[in-house]
Coordinates of C-alpha atoms in Angstrom, one line a residue:
M24 CA -29.1 46.4 -50.0
S25 CA -28.3 49.9 -48.5
T26 CA -29.7 52.5 -50.7
S27 CA -26.6 54.3 -51.3
E28 CA -25.1 51.3 -53.2
P29 CA -24.5 51.5 -56.8
R30 CA -26.5 48.5 -58.8
L31 CA -23.6 46.7 -60.6
F32 CA -24.3 44.8 -63.7
V33 CA -21.5 42.3 -65.3
T34 CA -22.2 40.6 -68.3
G35 CA -21.0 37.4 -69.4
A36 CA -20.9 37.0 -65.9
T37 CA -20.3 32.4 -66.7
G38 CA -17.0 33.2 -69.1
Q39 CA -13.6 32.7 -68.3
L40 CA -13.3 36.8 -67.5
G41 CA -16.6 37.5 -66.0
R42 CA -15.9 34.9 -63.3
L43 CA -13.1 36.4 -62.3
V44 CA -14.5 39.8 -62.1
I45 CA -17.8 38.7 -60.1
E46 CA -15.1 37.6 -57.4
A47 CA -13.0 40.6 -57.5
L48 CA -16.4 42.7 -56.9
L49 CA -17.1 40.2 -54.8
K50 CA -14.3 41.4 -51.9
R51 CA -15.6 45.5 -52.4
V52 CA -19.2 45.1 -52.2
P53 CA -22.3 43.6 -51.0
A54 CA -23.6 40.7 -52.8
D55 CA -27.0 41.9 -53.5
T56 CA -25.5 44.9 -55.7
I57 CA -24.2 42.5 -58.1
V58 CA -26.4 41.2 -61.4
A59 CA -24.6 38.8 -63.3
G60 CA -25.3 38.5 -67.0
V61 CA -26.0 35.2 -67.8
R62 CA -27.5 33.2 -70.9
S63 CA -29.0 30.6 -68.9
L64 CA -31.0 30.4 -65.6
E65 CA -30.3 26.4 -65.0
S66 CA -26.4 26.0 -66.2
A67 CA -23.5 24.5 -63.3
A68 CA -21.5 28.0 -63.5
A69 CA -24.8 29.9 -62.9
E70 CA -25.8 27.9 -60.5
D71 CA -22.1 28.8 -58.4
L72 CA -23.3 32.7 -58.8
R73 CA -26.6 32.7 -56.9
A74 CA -24.8 30.2 -54.4
R75 CA -22.2 32.9 -53.8
G76 CA -25.6 35.5 -53.2
V77 CA -24.9 37.1 -57.1
T78 CA -28.7 38.3 -58.6
L79 CA -28.8 35.9 -62.1
R80 CA -30.2 37.8 -65.2
V81 CA -31.0 36.7 -68.6
A82 CA -29.1 38.8 -71.0
D83 CA -27.7 37.3 -74.1
Y84 CA -26.1 39.5 -76.4
A85 CA -27.5 38.3 -79.7
R86 CA -31.2 38.5 -77.7
P87 CA -31.9 41.6 -77.2
E88 CA -35.5 40.8 -75.8
T89 CA -34.1 39.8 -72.8
L90 CA -31.4 43.1 -72.5
A91 CA -33.3 46.0 -71.3
E92 CA -35.1 43.9 -68.3
A93 CA -32.5 42.6 -67.9
F94 CA -30.8 45.8 -67.0
R95 CA -33.5 47.9 -65.7
G96 CA -32.0 49.0 -62.2
I97 CA -28.4 49.1 -63.4
D98 CA -26.2 52.1 -61.9
R99 CA -23.2 50.2 -63.8
L100 CA -22.1 48.4 -66.0
L101 CA -19.4 45.7 -67.2
L102 CA -20.0 44.8 -71.3
I103 CA -17.3 42.5 -71.6
S104 CA -16.5 41.7 -74.6
S105 CA -18.7 38.7 -77.1
S106 CA -16.6 35.6 -78.2
E107 CA -18.0 35.8 -81.1
I108 CA -15.6 37.3 -83.6
G109 CA -17.8 39.2 -86.6
Q110 CA -21.2 39.5 -85.0
R111 CA -19.6 41.0 -81.8
V112 CA -20.0 45.3 -83.6
A113 CA -23.9 44.5 -83.2
Q114 CA -23.9 42.1 -80.9
H115 CA -22.2 45.5 -78.7
Q116 CA -24.4 47.9 -80.1
N117 CA -27.7 45.5 -78.4
V118 CA -25.8 45.9 -75.2
I119 CA -24.9 49.6 -75.3
E120 CA -28.8 50.5 -76.3
A121 CA -30.8 48.5 -74.0
A122 CA -28.0 50.2 -71.4
R123 CA -28.5 53.5 -72.3
Q124 CA -32.4 53.4 -72.5
S125 CA -32.4 51.5 -69.5
A126 CA -30.5 55.3 -68.0
V127 CA -27.3 53.3 -66.7
S128 CA -25.1 56.0 -65.6
L129 CA -22.3 54.3 -66.7
I130 CA -21.2 51.9 -69.7
A131 CA -17.4 50.3 -68.9
Y132 CA -15.8 48.2 -72.2
T133 CA -13.2 45.9 -72.8
S134 CA -11.6 46.4 -75.4
L135 CA -8.0 45.7 -76.7
L136 CA -4.8 47.5 -76.3
H137 CA -3.6 50.6 -78.3
A138 CA -7.2 49.5 -80.0
D139 CA -7.1 53.2 -81.9
T140 CA -3.8 52.1 -83.4
S141 CA -3.8 48.4 -83.3
P142 CA -2.1 46.4 -85.9
L143 CA -3.8 43.4 -84.7
A144 CA -6.6 42.6 -86.9
L145 CA -9.0 42.1 -83.5
A146 CA -9.1 45.5 -82.7
D147 CA -11.7 46.8 -85.7
E148 CA -14.7 44.9 -83.9
H149 CA -13.6 46.5 -80.4
R150 CA -12.6 50.0 -82.5
R151 CA -16.1 49.7 -83.6
T152 CA -17.4 49.3 -80.4
E153 CA -16.0 52.0 -79.0
D154 CA -17.0 54.4 -81.6
A155 CA -20.0 53.4 -80.6
L156 CA -20.6 53.8 -77.1
K157 CA -18.9 57.7 -78.2
A158 CA -22.2 57.9 -80.0
S159 CA -24.8 56.5 -78.0
G160 CA -24.2 59.5 -75.7
S161 CA -23.9 57.3 -72.4
S162 CA -21.1 57.7 -70.0
F163 CA -18.5 55.2 -70.4
A164 CA -15.6 53.8 -69.5
V165 CA -12.8 52.1 -72.1
L166 CA -10.7 49.5 -70.4
R167 CA -8.5 48.3 -73.4
N168 CA -7.5 44.6 -72.3
G169 CA -3.6 43.6 -73.1
W170 CA -2.9 39.8 -73.5
Y171 CA -3.7 37.7 -70.8
T172 CA -0.7 35.5 -70.0
E173 CA -3.0 32.8 -69.4
N174 CA -3.3 32.8 -73.8
Y175 CA 0.7 31.9 -73.6
A176 CA 0.4 29.4 -70.7
A177 CA -2.4 27.5 -72.8
S178 CA 0.8 25.7 -75.2
I179 CA 3.2 25.4 -71.7
A180 CA 1.3 21.9 -72.3
P181 CA 2.5 20.8 -75.9
A182 CA 5.3 22.7 -75.4
L183 CA 6.7 20.2 -73.1
A184 CA 5.6 17.4 -74.9
H185 CA 7.1 18.4 -77.9
G186 CA 10.1 20.4 -76.5
V187 CA 9.2 23.4 -78.7
L188 CA 7.2 26.3 -77.7
L189 CA 5.6 27.6 -81.7
G190 CA 5.0 31.1 -82.5
S191 CA 5.7 33.9 -85.1
A192 CA 6.0 36.6 -82.7
G193 CA 9.8 37.0 -83.3
E194 CA 11.7 39.5 -80.7
G195 CA 8.3 41.6 -79.8
R196 CA 8.0 42.0 -76.3
I197 CA 4.4 40.9 -74.7
A198 CA 3.0 43.4 -71.7
S199 CA 0.9 40.2 -71.0
A200 CA -1.1 39.9 -67.3
A201 CA -3.2 37.3 -65.8
R202 CA -6.5 37.2 -66.4
A203 CA -7.4 38.0 -62.8
D204 CA -5.1 41.6 -62.8
F205 CA -7.4 43.0 -65.5
A206 CA -10.7 41.6 -63.3
E207 CA -9.8 43.1 -60.7
A208 CA -9.4 46.7 -62.8
A209 CA -12.6 46.4 -64.0
S210 CA -13.9 45.6 -60.6
V211 CA -12.4 48.9 -59.5
V212 CA -13.4 51.1 -62.7
L213 CA -17.2 49.5 -61.5
T214 CA -17.2 50.2 -57.6
T215 CA -14.7 54.3 -57.7
D216 CA -15.7 57.3 -59.1
G217 CA -13.7 59.3 -61.5
H218 CA -13.6 57.4 -64.4
D219 CA -16.0 58.3 -66.9
G220 CA -15.2 58.9 -70.7
R221 CA -11.3 57.7 -69.4
V222 CA -9.5 55.2 -72.0
Y223 CA -7.6 52.7 -69.5
E224 CA -4.5 50.7 -71.4
L225 CA -3.8 47.9 -69.4
A226 CA -0.5 45.5 -70.1
G227 CA 1.3 44.2 -67.4
D228 CA 4.4 45.8 -65.0
D229 CA 7.2 43.1 -67.5
A230 CA 6.9 42.4 -71.3
Y231 CA 8.8 39.3 -72.5
T232 CA 9.6 37.8 -75.8
L233 CA 8.3 34.4 -76.2
D234 CA 12.2 33.3 -76.6
E235 CA 12.2 34.7 -73.1
F236 CA 8.6 32.5 -72.7
A237 CA 10.1 29.6 -74.0
A238 CA 13.3 30.0 -71.8
A239 CA 10.9 31.1 -68.1
V240 CA 8.7 27.5 -68.8
S241 CA 12.8 25.7 -69.2
V242 CA 13.7 27.2 -66.1
L243 CA 10.3 26.3 -63.8
S244 CA 9.8 23.2 -65.2
G245 CA 13.1 21.4 -65.6
Q246 CA 12.7 20.4 -68.9
T247 CA 14.5 22.3 -72.4
V248 CA 11.3 24.2 -74.6
V249 CA 12.9 26.6 -77.0
Y250 CA 11.0 28.7 -78.7
R251 CA 10.7 29.0 -82.5
N252 CA 9.4 31.7 -84.8
L253 CA 7.5 30.8 -88.3
T254 CA 6.1 33.3 -90.4
E255 CA 2.3 33.5 -89.6
A256 CA 1.2 31.2 -92.6
E257 CA 3.2 28.3 -90.9
F258 CA 2.3 29.1 -87.4
K259 CA -1.7 29.0 -89.0
A260 CA -1.2 25.9 -90.8
A261 CA 0.5 24.1 -87.7
L262 CA -2.4 25.1 -85.1
V263 CA -4.7 23.9 -88.2
A264 CA -2.6 21.3 -87.7
A265 CA -2.7 20.6 -83.8
G266 CA -6.7 20.9 -84.3
L267 CA -7.1 24.5 -84.1
P268 CA -10.9 25.8 -86.0
E269 CA -9.0 27.8 -89.4
D270 CA -10.4 30.8 -87.9
F271 CA -9.1 30.9 -85.0
A272 CA -5.3 29.3 -85.8
A273 CA -5.5 32.6 -88.2
L274 CA -6.2 35.4 -85.5
L275 CA -3.6 34.0 -83.2
A276 CA -1.5 34.0 -86.2
D277 CA -2.3 37.5 -86.9
S278 CA -1.9 38.3 -83.5
D279 CA 1.3 36.9 -83.5
M280 CA 2.7 39.0 -86.0
A281 CA 1.0 42.2 -84.6
A282 CA 2.8 40.9 -81.6
A283 CA 6.2 40.9 -83.6
Q284 CA 5.1 44.6 -84.8
G285 CA 4.8 46.2 -80.8
G286 CA 1.2 45.9 -80.7
L287 CA 0.7 43.7 -77.2
N288 CA 3.4 46.0 -75.8
D289 CA 3.1 49.0 -73.5
T290 CA 5.2 50.1 -70.9
N291 CA 2.7 52.5 -69.0
R292 CA 1.7 51.2 -66.0
Q293 CA -1.4 51.7 -66.1
L294 CA -3.0 48.5 -64.9
S295 CA -0.8 48.7 -61.7
G296 CA -2.1 51.5 -61.1
L297 CA -5.6 50.9 -61.1
I298 CA -5.9 48.0 -58.8
G299 CA -2.9 49.0 -56.4
R300 CA -0.3 46.6 -56.8
P301 CA 2.4 44.8 -59.8
T302 CA 0.6 42.5 -61.4
T303 CA 1.1 39.4 -62.1
P304 CA 4.4 37.7 -63.1
Y305 CA 4.7 35.7 -66.1
R306 CA 7.0 34.1 -64.8
T307 CA 4.1 33.4 -61.2
T308 CA 1.7 32.4 -64.2
I309 CA 3.5 29.7 -66.0
A310 CA 4.3 28.2 -62.6
G311 CA 1.1 27.8 -61.6
T312 CA 0.3 26.9 -64.6
I313 CA 3.0 23.6 -64.9
S314 CA 2.0 22.8 -61.0
G315 CA -1.7 22.3 -62.0
M316 CA -0.5 20.1 -64.7
A317 CA 1.2 18.2 -62.2
A318 CA -1.8 17.7 -59.7
Q319 CA -4.0 16.4 -63.2
G320 CA -1.6 13.5 -63.0

């Protein structure tokens, strides 16, 4: 490894976003400068990363004793927010403290779009993590990620099966982008200078309502899908009836209601500015999802 190349660490590297960040980094820097944080060195996902020439280290948010050793010799670290809602602040604090003790020069954190003012219930743990970063004395950058288009694309299969896309977002506009766009932005922040203290509001270039999303599904699939707007309670109940855990259903319904209030919209185009290209159009993600479904039979 060249001594001029900073050592980069990605937490949660086998998760959906983490894997894409690694892919983006591999296009920008040598593999031997990348360290992937994983819970298990033996998982298939970890093996895939090892095969790419990426170094693996165990880094479990809930096990602070794994973190200090994992961050040894690391220059820049991406803290991908934990998926364990309700446990995230303590877990993130473990990472921040270990990074501080290991003299990591920059911590980049994946927060939530407009976390300081967001009506989403999800925002609270992100706000508290941002406060912990500020209080740590470490250099940091905040990547306030908007909604992934894949969050809504996951509903395309049942929407096609029933001819209806359900939600509670009303006429709220959603400036989402593909998960890979956000991953690329993280890779830019890790591999370039000038991000210390920056807070990026990251969202797609174009916004849509769920009515427009359903219309695009109709056009691209050749099947009629309409959007049916429900109350928050009705949408939560529908999600639970479809088999989702109650807490997760409540979170999705709350997020839709927040979208109705503008909580998932942004027009500043900071994401496309960071990655140096337009964000992936939502119709492209819809088309790819439908093609993938067809390929699977």
